[in-house]
CSV table of C-alpha atoms in Angstrom, one decimal:
chain,number,residue,atom,x,y,z
A,1500,MET,CA,-22.4,70.1,35.2
A,1501,VAL,CA,-23.7,72.6,32.8
A,1502,SER,CA,-21.7,72.7,29.5
A,1503,ALA,CA,-19.9,75.8,28.2
A,1504,ARG,CA,-22.3,75.9,25.2
A,1505,SER,CA,-25.4,75.8,27.7
A,1506,ALA,CA,-23.9,78.5,29.9
A,1507,VAL,CA,-23.3,80.8,26.9
A,1508,CYS,CA,-26.8,80.3,25.7
A,1509,LEU,CA,-28.2,80.9,29.2
A,1510,ALA,CA,-26.3,84.1,29.6
A,1511,LEU,CA,-27.5,85.4,26.3
A,1512,VAL,CA,-31.2,84.9,27.3
A,1513,VAL,CA,-31.5,88.3,28.9
A,1514,LEU,CA,-29.8,91.5,28.3
A,1515,VAL,CA,-29.8,93.4,31.6
A,1516,ALA,CA,-31.3,96.9,31.5
A,1517,ALA,CA,-28.9,99.1,33.3
A,1518,LEU,CA,-30.8,102.1,34.5
A,1519,ALA,CA,-28.8,105.2,35.3
A,1520,GLU,CA,-29.6,106.9,38.6
A,1521,ALA,CA,-32.1,109.7,38.3
A,1522,ARG,CA,-30.7,113.4,38.3
A,1523,ILE,CA,-31.4,116.8,36.7
A,1524,ASP,CA,-31.4,116.1,33.0
A,1525,LYS,CA,-30.7,118.5,30.2
A,1526,VAL,CA,-32.0,117.7,26.7
A,1527,LYS,CA,-31.2,119.5,23.4
A,1528,LEU,CA,-33.2,118.5,20.3
A,1529,ASN,CA,-31.9,119.9,17.0
A,1530,HIS,CA,-34.2,119.4,14.0
A,1531,ASP,CA,-35.5,116.2,15.5
A,1532,ASP,CA,-38.2,114.5,13.6
A,1533,ARG,CA,-39.0,111.5,15.9
A,1534,SER,CA,-42.5,111.2,17.0
A,1535,VAL,CA,-41.7,109.9,20.5
A,1536,ILE,CA,-38.7,110.6,22.5
A,1537,LEU,CA,-37.9,109.5,26.0
A,1538,VAL,CA,-36.9,112.7,28.0
A,1539,ALA,CA,-35.8,111.2,31.3
A,1540,GLU,CA,-35.2,107.8,32.8
A,1541,PRO,CA,-38.1,106.0,34.5
A,1542,PHE,CA,-38.4,107.6,37.9
A,1543,GLY,CA,-40.1,106.4,41.1
A,1544,PHE,CA,-42.4,109.1,42.6
A,1545,ASN,CA,-43.8,109.0,46.1
A,1546,GLU,CA,-47.1,110.7,46.8
A,1547,ASN,CA,-45.1,114.0,47.2
A,1548,GLY,CA,-43.2,113.8,44.0
A,1549,VAL,CA,-42.5,116.8,41.9
A,1550,ILE,CA,-41.8,117.5,38.1
A,1551,GLU,CA,-40.0,120.6,37.3
A,1552,MET,CA,-39.1,121.6,33.7
A,1553,GLU,CA,-37.8,124.6,31.7
A,1554,ILE,CA,-38.4,124.9,28.1
A,1555,SER,CA,-36.5,127.4,25.8
A,1556,LYS,CA,-35.8,127.9,22.0
A,1557,ALA,CA,-38.8,125.8,21.0
A,1558,THR,CA,-39.1,125.9,17.2
A,1559,VAL,CA,-41.1,123.8,14.9
A,1560,PHE,CA,-39.9,123.3,11.2
A,1561,LEU,CA,-42.2,122.3,8.3
A,1562,PRO,CA,-41.6,121.7,4.6
A,1563,GLU,CA,-41.7,124.8,2.5
A,1564,GLY,CA,-45.2,125.7,1.6
A,1565,SER,CA,-46.8,123.7,4.4
A,1566,PRO,CA,-49.6,125.3,6.7
A,1567,GLN,CA,-48.7,126.5,10.1
A,1568,ALA,CA,-47.9,123.8,12.6
A,1569,ASP,CA,-50.6,122.8,15.1
A,1570,LYS,CA,-48.6,123.2,18.4
A,1571,THR,CA,-51.3,121.6,20.4
A,1572,ARG,CA,-50.3,118.3,18.8
A,1573,ILE,CA,-46.6,118.6,20.2
A,1574,GLY,CA,-46.1,118.4,23.9
A,1575,VAL,CA,-44.7,116.4,26.9
A,1576,VAL,CA,-46.5,113.6,28.5
A,1577,LEU,CA,-46.3,111.5,31.6
A,1578,VAL,CA,-46.6,107.7,31.3
A,1579,THR,CA,-46.9,105.1,33.9
A,1580,ASP,CA,-44.5,102.2,34.1
A,1581,ASP,CA,-47.1,99.8,32.8
A,1582,ALA,CA,-47.6,101.5,29.7
A,1583,ASP,CA,-43.9,102.4,29.0
A,1584,ALA,CA,-43.2,99.3,26.8
A,1585,GLU,CA,-46.1,100.0,24.6
A,1586,VAL,CA,-44.9,103.6,24.0
A,1587,MET,CA,-41.6,102.7,22.9
A,1588,ARG,CA,-42.7,99.7,20.7
A,1589,PRO,CA,-42.8,100.5,17.0
A,1590,SER,CA,-46.3,100.9,15.9
A,1591,THR,CA,-47.9,100.7,12.3
A,1592,ASP,CA,-50.8,102.9,13.1
A,1593,SER,CA,-50.9,106.6,13.0
A,1594,GLY,CA,-52.0,107.1,16.7
A,1595,CYS,CA,-50.7,110.0,18.7
A,1596,LEU,CA,-49.3,109.6,22.1
A,1597,LEU,CA,-51.0,112.7,23.1
A,1598,ASP,CA,-54.4,111.0,22.6
A,1599,GLU,CA,-53.6,107.7,24.5
A,1600,GLU,CA,-55.7,107.1,27.7
A,1601,ASN,CA,-52.7,106.0,29.7
A,1602,ALA,CA,-50.7,109.2,28.9
A,1603,ARG,CA,-51.1,112.4,31.0
A,1604,VAL,CA,-50.5,115.4,29.0
A,1605,LEU,CA,-48.3,117.8,31.0
A,1606,TYR,CA,-48.3,120.7,28.4
A,1607,THR,CA,-48.1,121.5,24.7
A,1608,LEU,CA,-45.9,123.8,22.6
A,1609,GLU,CA,-48.8,126.1,22.4
A,1610,GLU,CA,-48.8,126.5,26.1
A,1611,VAL,CA,-45.1,127.0,26.1
A,1612,GLU,CA,-45.6,129.7,23.3
A,1613,ASN,CA,-48.3,131.5,25.4
A,1614,ASN,CA,-46.7,131.3,28.9
A,1615,ARG,CA,-43.2,132.3,28.6
A,1616,ALA,CA,-41.5,134.3,31.2
A,1617,LYS,CA,-39.8,137.6,30.6
A,1618,ASP,CA,-36.5,135.7,30.0
A,1619,GLY,CA,-38.1,133.7,27.1
A,1620,ILE,CA,-38.2,130.4,29.2
A,1621,PHE,CA,-41.3,128.4,30.0
A,1622,TYR,CA,-41.4,127.2,33.5
A,1623,TYR,CA,-43.4,124.3,34.4
A,1624,ARG,CA,-43.9,122.6,38.0
A,1625,ASN,CA,-46.4,119.9,38.9
A,1626,SER,CA,-46.9,117.5,41.8
A,1627,ILE,CA,-47.9,113.9,41.9
A,1628,THR,CA,-51.3,113.8,43.3
A,1629,GLU,CA,-52.0,111.7,46.5
A,1630,GLY,CA,-52.3,108.1,45.9
A,1631,SER,CA,-50.5,108.3,42.5
A,1632,GLY,CA,-47.1,107.2,43.6
A,1633,GLY,CA,-45.2,104.8,41.1
A,1634,ILE,CA,-42.7,104.6,38.2
A,1635,TYR,CA,-43.2,107.1,35.6
A,1636,SER,CA,-41.5,108.1,32.3
A,1637,LEU,CA,-41.5,111.5,30.5
A,1638,PHE,CA,-41.8,111.5,26.8
A,1639,PHE,CA,-41.8,114.1,24.2
A,1640,ALA,CA,-44.5,113.5,21.6
A,1641,ASN,CA,-44.6,115.1,18.1
A,1642,CYS,CA,-47.8,114.4,16.3
A,1643,VAL,CA,-47.4,116.8,13.5
A,1644,GLU,CA,-46.5,115.1,10.2
A,1645,ASP,CA,-43.3,115.9,8.3
A,1646,SER,CA,-42.1,118.3,11.1
A,1647,ASP,CA,-39.0,118.4,13.2
A,1648,VAL,CA,-38.5,120.2,16.5
A,1649,THR,CA,-35.6,122.2,17.9
A,1650,LEU,CA,-35.6,123.0,21.6
A,1651,SER,CA,-33.7,123.0,24.9
A,1652,MET,CA,-35.3,121.3,28.0
A,1653,ALA,CA,-34.1,121.0,31.7
A,1654,THR,CA,-35.9,118.3,33.7
A,1655,SER,CA,-35.8,117.9,37.4
A,1656,LEU,CA,-37.5,115.0,39.0
A,1657,TYR,CA,-37.6,114.6,42.8
A,1658,ASN,CA,-39.5,113.6,45.9
A,1659,ALA,CA,-40.2,116.5,48.3
A,1660,LEU,CA,-39.0,115.8,51.9
A,1661,PRO,CA,-41.0,116.7,55.0
A,1662,GLY,CA,-38.4,119.4,56.0
A,1663,GLY,CA,-38.6,121.0,52.6
A,1664,GLY,CA,-35.5,119.3,51.1
A,1665,LYS,CA,-35.5,117.4,47.8
A,1666,ASP,CA,-34.6,113.7,47.2
A,1667,TYR,CA,-33.4,113.3,43.6
A,1668,LEU,CA,-33.1,109.6,43.8
A,1669,SER,CA,-35.9,107.5,42.5
A,1670,ALA,CA,-38.2,106.3,45.4
A,1671,GLY,CA,-36.7,102.8,45.1
A,1672,LYS,CA,-33.1,103.9,45.2
A,1673,LYS,CA,-33.0,106.2,48.1
A,1674,LEU,CA,-31.3,103.6,50.3
A,1675,LEU,CA,-28.6,103.0,47.8
A,1676,PRO,CA,-26.0,105.3,49.4
A,1677,GLY,CA,-26.2,103.3,52.6
A,1678,VAL,CA,-26.0,100.0,50.7
A,1679,TYR,CA,-22.9,101.1,48.9
A,1680,MET,CA,-21.3,102.5,52.2
A,1681,PHE,CA,-22.0,99.2,53.9
A,1682,MET,CA,-20.4,97.1,51.1
A,1683,PHE,CA,-17.4,99.4,50.9
A,1684,ILE,CA,-16.8,98.7,54.6
A,1685,CYS,CA,-17.1,95.0,53.9
A,1686,SER,CA,-14.7,95.3,51.1
A,1687,LEU,CA,-12.2,97.0,53.4
A,1688,ALA,CA,-12.5,94.3,55.9
A,1689,MET,CA,-11.9,91.7,53.1
A,1690,LEU,CA,-8.9,93.7,51.9
A,1691,GLY,CA,-7.4,93.7,55.4
A,1692,VAL,CA,-8.0,90.0,55.8
A,1693,TRP,CA,-6.4,89.2,52.3
A,1694,GLY,CA,-3.5,91.4,52.9
A,1695,SER,CA,-2.7,89.9,56.3
A,1696,LEU,CA,-3.0,86.4,54.8
A,1697,LEU,CA,-0.5,87.3,52.1
A,1698,SER,CA,1.8,88.7,54.7
A,1699,LYS,CA,1.6,85.6,57.0
A,1700,ARG,CA,1.9,83.1,54.2
A,1701,ARG,CA,4.4,84.9,52.0
A,1702,ASN,CA,6.3,81.6,51.3
A,1703,HIS,CA,3.3,80.4,49.3
A,1704,VAL,CA,2.2,83.5,47.6
A,1705,GLN,CA,2.1,83.4,43.8
A,1706,ARG,CA,1.9,86.4,41.5
A,1707,ILE,CA,-1.9,85.9,41.0
A,1708,HIS,CA,-2.5,86.6,44.6
A,1709,PHE,CA,-1.2,90.2,44.2
A,1710,LEU,CA,-3.5,90.6,41.2
A,1711,MET,CA,-6.3,89.5,43.5
A,1712,LEU,CA,-5.3,92.1,46.0
A,1713,VAL,CA,-5.3,94.8,43.5
A,1714,LEU,CA,-8.7,93.7,42.3
A,1715,ILE,CA,-10.1,94.0,45.8
A,1716,ILE,CA,-8.7,97.5,46.1
A,1717,PHE,CA,-10.4,98.6,42.9
A,1718,LYS,CA,-13.6,97.1,43.9
A,1719,ALA,CA,-13.5,98.9,47.3
A,1720,LEU,CA,-12.8,102.2,45.4
A,1721,THR,CA,-15.6,101.5,43.0
A,1722,LEU,CA,-18.0,101.1,45.9
A,1723,LEU,CA,-16.8,104.3,47.5
A,1724,SER,CA,-17.3,106.3,44.3
A,1725,GLN,CA,-20.7,104.7,44.0
A,1726,TYR,CA,-21.7,105.9,47.4
A,1727,GLY,CA,-20.4,109.5,46.7
A,1728,MET,CA,-22.2,109.6,43.3
A,1729,ASN,CA,-25.5,108.5,44.7
A,1730,HIS,CA,-25.1,110.6,47.9
A,1731,TYR,CA,-24.6,113.8,46.0
A,1732,ILE,CA,-27.3,112.9,43.3
A,1733,GLN,CA,-29.6,112.3,46.1
A,1734,LYS,CA,-29.0,115.8,47.8
A,1735,THR,CA,-28.3,118.0,44.8
A,1736,GLY,CA,-29.3,116.1,41.6
A,1737,ASP,CA,-25.7,116.2,40.3
A,1738,PRO,CA,-22.8,113.7,41.1
A,1739,GLU,CA,-20.4,116.6,41.5
A,1740,GLY,CA,-17.3,114.9,40.2
A,1741,TRP,CA,-17.9,111.4,41.7
A,1742,ASN,CA,-19.1,110.0,38.4
A,1743,ILE,CA,-15.5,110.6,37.1
A,1744,ALA,CA,-14.0,108.5,39.9
A,1745,TYR,CA,-16.7,106.0,39.3
A,1746,TYR,CA,-15.8,105.7,35.5
A,1747,VAL,CA,-12.0,105.4,36.3
A,1748,PHE,CA,-12.3,102.6,39.1
A,1749,THR,CA,-15.1,100.8,37.2
A,1750,PHE,CA,-12.9,100.6,34.3
A,1751,LEU,CA,-9.8,99.3,36.2
A,1752,ARG,CA,-11.9,96.9,38.3
A,1753,GLY,CA,-13.5,95.4,35.2
A,1754,LEU,CA,-10.2,94.9,33.6
A,1755,MET,CA,-8.7,93.3,36.7
A,1756,PHE,CA,-11.7,91.1,37.4
A,1757,PHE,CA,-11.7,89.5,33.9
A,1758,THR,CA,-8.0,89.1,33.9
A,1759,VAL,CA,-8.0,87.5,37.2
A,1760,ILE,CA,-10.8,85.1,36.4
A,1761,ILE,CA,-9.1,84.1,33.1
A,1762,LEU,CA,-5.7,83.6,34.8
A,1763,LEU,CA,-7.2,81.6,37.6
A,1764,GLY,CA,-9.2,79.5,35.0
A,1765,THR,CA,-6.1,78.7,33.0
A,1766,GLY,CA,-4.2,77.5,36.1
A,1767,TYR,CA,-1.7,80.4,35.7
A,1768,SER,CA,0.9,80.6,38.6
A,1769,TYR,CA,-0.5,77.4,40.0
A,1770,PHE,CA,0.0,74.2,38.0
A,1771,LYS,CA,1.3,75.9,34.8
A,1772,PRO,CA,3.4,79.2,34.9
A,1773,PHE,CA,2.7,80.3,31.3
A,1774,LEU,CA,-0.3,80.9,29.0
A,1775,SER,CA,-0.9,79.1,25.7
A,1776,ASP,CA,-1.6,81.0,22.5
A,1777,ASN,CA,-5.2,80.6,22.8
A,1778,GLU,CA,-5.3,81.9,26.4
A,1779,LYS,CA,-3.2,85.0,25.2
A,1780,LYS,CA,-5.6,85.7,22.4
A,1781,LEU,CA,-8.6,85.4,24.7
A,1782,LEU,CA,-7.0,88.0,26.9
A,1783,MET,CA,-6.4,90.3,23.9
A,1784,VAL,CA,-10.1,89.9,23.0
A,1785,VAL,CA,-11.6,90.4,26.5
A,1786,ILE,CA,-9.5,93.4,27.6
A,1787,PRO,CA,-10.4,95.5,24.5
A,1788,LEU,CA,-14.1,94.6,24.8
A,1789,GLN,CA,-13.9,95.8,28.5
A,1790,VAL,CA,-12.6,99.0,27.3
A,1791,LEU,CA,-15.5,99.5,24.8
A,1792,ALA,CA,-18.0,98.5,27.4
A,1793,ASN,CA,-16.6,101.1,29.9
A,1794,ILE,CA,-16.7,103.7,27.1
A,1795,ALA,CA,-20.3,102.8,26.6
A,1796,ILE,CA,-21.1,103.2,30.3
A,1797,ILE,CA,-19.7,106.8,30.2
A,1798,ILE,CA,-21.7,107.7,27.2
A,1799,MET,CA,-24.9,106.3,28.6
A,1800,ASP,CA,-24.3,108.0,31.9
A,1801,GLU,CA,-23.4,111.4,30.5
A,1802,ASP,CA,-25.8,111.5,27.6
A,1803,SER,CA,-29.6,111.8,28.0
A,1804,PRO,CA,-31.9,108.9,26.7
A,1805,ALA,CA,-33.3,111.7,24.4
A,1806,ASP,CA,-30.1,111.3,22.2
A,1807,ARG,CA,-30.5,109.4,19.1
A,1808,ASP,CA,-27.6,106.9,19.8
A,1809,TRP,CA,-28.4,106.4,23.4
A,1810,PHE,CA,-30.2,103.2,23.1
A,1811,THR,CA,-27.7,101.8,20.5
A,1812,TRP,CA,-24.9,102.4,23.1
A,1813,ARG,CA,-26.9,100.7,25.9
A,1814,ASP,CA,-27.4,97.7,23.7
A,1815,ILE,CA,-23.7,97.6,22.8
A,1816,PHE,CA,-22.8,97.8,26.6
A,1817,HIS,CA,-25.2,95.0,27.2
A,1818,LEU,CA,-23.7,92.8,24.5
A,1819,LEU,CA,-20.2,93.4,25.3
A,1820,ASP,CA,-20.8,92.7,29.0
A,1821,ILE,CA,-22.5,89.4,28.2
A,1822,ILE,CA,-19.6,88.4,25.7
A,1823,CYS,CA,-16.9,89.1,28.3
A,1824,CYS,CA,-18.8,87.1,31.0
A,1825,CYS,CA,-19.1,84.1,28.6
A,1826,ALA,CA,-15.6,84.3,27.5
A,1827,VAL,CA,-14.2,83.7,31.0
A,1828,LEU,CA,-15.8,80.4,31.0
A,1829,PHE,CA,-13.6,79.0,28.1
A,1830,PRO,CA,-10.3,78.9,30.0
A,1831,ILE,CA,-11.8,77.1,32.8
A,1832,VAL,CA,-13.2,74.5,30.4
A,1833,TRP,CA,-9.9,74.2,28.6
A,1834,SER,CA,-8.2,73.5,32.1
A,1835,ILE,CA,-10.9,70.9,33.0
A,1836,LYS,CA,-10.2,69.2,29.6
A,1837,ARG,CA,-6.4,69.1,30.1
A,1838,LEU,CA,-6.6,67.7,33.7
A,1839,ARG,CA,-9.1,65.1,32.5
A,1840,GLU,CA,-6.7,64.0,29.8
A,1841,ALA,CA,-3.8,64.2,32.1
A,1842,ALA,CA,-5.5,62.0,34.8
A,1843,THR,CA,-5.4,59.1,32.4
A,1844,THR,CA,-1.9,59.6,31.0
A,1845,ASP,CA,0.7,60.9,33.4
A,1846,GLY,CA,0.5,58.5,36.4
A,1847,LYS,CA,-0.7,61.2,38.7
A,1848,ALA,CA,-4.6,60.3,38.5
A,1849,ALA,CA,-5.4,61.1,42.1
A,1850,ARG,CA,-3.9,64.5,42.2
A,1851,ASN,CA,-5.2,65.6,38.8
A,1852,MET,CA,-8.7,64.3,39.6
A,1853,GLN,CA,-8.6,66.4,42.8
A,1854,LYS,CA,-7.6,69.5,40.8
A,1855,LEU,CA,-10.2,68.5,38.2
A,1856,ALA,CA,-13.0,68.5,40.9
A,1857,LEU,CA,-11.9,72.0,42.2
A,1858,PHE,CA,-11.9,73.4,38.6
A,1859,LYS,CA,-15.4,72.1,38.0
A,1860,GLN,CA,-16.4,73.8,41.3
A,1861,PHE,CA,-14.9,77.0,40.1
A,1862,TYR,CA,-16.6,76.8,36.8
A,1863,ILE,CA,-20.0,76.3,38.5
A,1864,MET,CA,-19.3,79.2,40.7
A,1865,VAL,CA,-18.5,81.5,37.7
A,1866,VAL,CA,-21.7,80.3,35.8
A,1867,ALA,CA,-23.9,80.9,39.0
A,1868,TYR,CA,-22.3,84.4,39.4
A,1869,VAL,CA,-23.0,85.4,35.8
A,1870,TYR,CA,-26.5,84.0,35.9
A,1871,PHE,CA,-27.4,85.7,39.2
A,1872,THR,CA,-25.8,89.2,38.5
A,1873,ARG,CA,-27.1,89.4,34.8
A,1874,ILE,CA,-30.4,87.6,35.1
A,1875,ILE,CA,-31.7,87.3,38.6
A,1876,VAL,CA,-30.8,90.9,39.6
A,1877,TYR,CA,-32.7,92.2,36.6
A,1878,LEU,CA,-35.7,90.1,37.5
A,1879,LEU,CA,-35.7,91.4,41.0
A,1880,GLN,CA,-35.6,95.0,39.9
A,1881,ALA,CA,-38.4,94.3,37.3
A,1882,THR,CA,-40.8,92.6,39.7
A,1883,LEU,CA,-40.2,94.1,43.1
A,1884,PRO,CA,-42.5,97.0,44.1
A,1885,TYR,CA,-41.1,100.3,43.1
A,1886,GLN,CA,-40.1,101.3,46.6
A,1887,TYR,CA,-37.9,98.2,46.9
A,1888,THR,CA,-35.8,98.2,43.7
A,1889,TRP,CA,-32.8,99.0,45.8
A,1890,LEU,CA,-33.0,95.3,46.9
A,1891,GLY,CA,-31.9,94.2,43.4
A,1892,ASP,CA,-28.7,96.3,43.5
A,1893,ALA,CA,-28.0,95.1,47.1
A,1894,ALA,CA,-28.5,91.5,46.0
A,1895,GLY,CA,-26.0,92.1,43.1
A,1896,GLU,CA,-23.4,93.5,45.5
A,1897,VAL,CA,-23.8,90.7,48.1
A,1898,ALA,CA,-23.5,88.1,45.3
A,1899,THR,CA,-20.3,89.8,44.1
A,1900,LEU,CA,-18.8,89.9,47.7
A,1901,ALA,CA,-19.8,86.2,48.2
A,1902,PHE,CA,-18.0,85.3,44.8
A,1903,TYR,CA,-14.8,87.2,45.8
A,1904,LEU,CA,-14.9,85.5,49.3
A,1905,THR,CA,-15.3,82.0,47.8
A,1906,THR,CA,-12.7,82.5,45.1
A,1907,GLY,CA,-10.2,83.8,47.7
A,1908,ILE,CA,-10.8,80.8,49.9
A,1909,LYS,CA,-10.3,78.3,47.1
A,1910,PHE,CA,-7.1,80.0,45.8
A,1911,GLN,CA,-5.6,81.2,49.0
A,1912,PRO,CA,-1.9,80.8,49.6
A,1913,ALA,CA,-1.5,77.6,51.5
A,1914,GLN,CA,0.9,74.8,51.8
A,1915,HIS,CA,-1.6,72.1,51.1
A,1916,ASN,CA,-3.8,73.9,48.5
A,1917,PRO,CA,-4.3,71.6,45.7
A,1918,TYR,CA,-3.8,74.4,43.3
A,1919,LEU,CA,-0.3,74.9,44.5
A,1920,SER,CA,0.9,71.4,44.9
A,1921,LEU,CA,3.6,71.2,42.4
A,1922,GLU,CA,6.5,68.8,42.4
A,1923,GLU,CA,9.9,69.3,40.7
A,1924,ALA,CA,9.1,66.6,38.2
A,1925,GLU,CA,5.9,68.4,37.1
A,1926,MET,CA,7.7,71.6,36.8
A,1927,ALA,CA,10.3,69.9,34.8
A,1928,GLU,CA,7.8,68.5,32.3
A,1929,LEU,CA,6.2,71.9,32.0
C-alpha cells in the first residue's frame, strides 16, 4: 500500500493547468511595460478558424526626452502551441518576439494608427489558412525599450460553421456540452438510486448518508451549469449568466466533497460518532482552503490572462487544490492506525481487521482518484491531438462518477455493512 507521504509527494509532482473555455475576451492595458503578454487562452482552430480583433485608445509612453517610439516594434503575434512555452519562458537575451521565426505577426501599432475607422477603432479580421489548423496563442509584444502601453482590445476567436454560424469553443472542446449533459443525466440516475436506497433502508441510514445525498445533488447541478456555460459560449461566445451558477455550485460541491471524504475517512457516524481535535482542525483548514480555491477559480475565469496577477491566481488555485486533495488522506491514515492498534488490544481482532481492510481499500481509492484527475487527465489533454482534448475532460468526469459509485457501494446503509456493525459494548466504550 502506498504510504501517506508517498501519496502527498506524488500529488505534488504535477500542477494541473486548468484552461478556461474560449470566449470573447476583452483586455485593457494601462501603462503596461511587459515585453510579452498573453492576450487570449490557447485556442484550437480548424482550417476555417477566424480571428477578429478591435483595438482602441492605443498609446505608447516613453521617458521624457526620448525619441518617438517605433510603433512597428509593437504589435500582436500568433504563436503555435509548440512554441508557446518558449515564448513565456524568461529569457536573458534581448530578442524580440516580432522577429521570431515561429511567430506570425498579425499587425503592429503603426498599422493600428494608420487604419483606424471613423469611430477611432482599428478592426482586424483574419482566417486560418487551409492546412494550418492547430492550437494557437495570441501575444502582445512590445519591443521598444523603456516604454509602456495603454490600450483596449477585444478578441474574438472562433471556427466558422458551414451554414454561416460561429463555434466559439476551441476545436477540441466542441463536444463538451454533450459530455456534460450526458454526465448530468448519469448523476440524476445516481441521485435517484441513492435516494431510493435511503428510503428503503431508513433503519440503517446514518447522518453521513444524507450528506452524501446532498453532495450528489450539488454535483448534478455543477454538471448542468457546465453544460449551460459551454453551450452558450459555443453559440455566442458568452456564458450568459451560467458561469455564476457554475461558481456557486462548484463552491458548494467542493465543500461537500472534501467534508464527506474527511468524515468517511475518520469513521464518523460509523464506528465513532464524534470527531477528535485533530480531525476538527483538519476540517477547519480544508474548508477555508476550498473557499480560497473557489475565489481563485472565479478570478481566473472572469479576468483575462493578460492581467498581471492572472498567472499568480492560477498557481494559487493549483496549489490549494493539491493541498486539499492531500489533506483528505490523513484522516484515513489515522483511522487505519487506530484500527490496527485496536485489533491487537480489544479482543475484537476479526472485526477490526475487516474494517482495516476496507479502510485500506478506501485509502487506495482516494489516492487513485487524486492521481487520475490531477495528473492523468492533464497528461491526456497535453498529449491528445488538439481535436480530441475533450476526451481528457470526459475521462475526469467518468473517473469522478466511478469514485462516487464505488464510495456509495462501500458505505451504503445496510444491516451487514462492516462499517455499520456496532455493538452496545463498543458504543459504551466510545
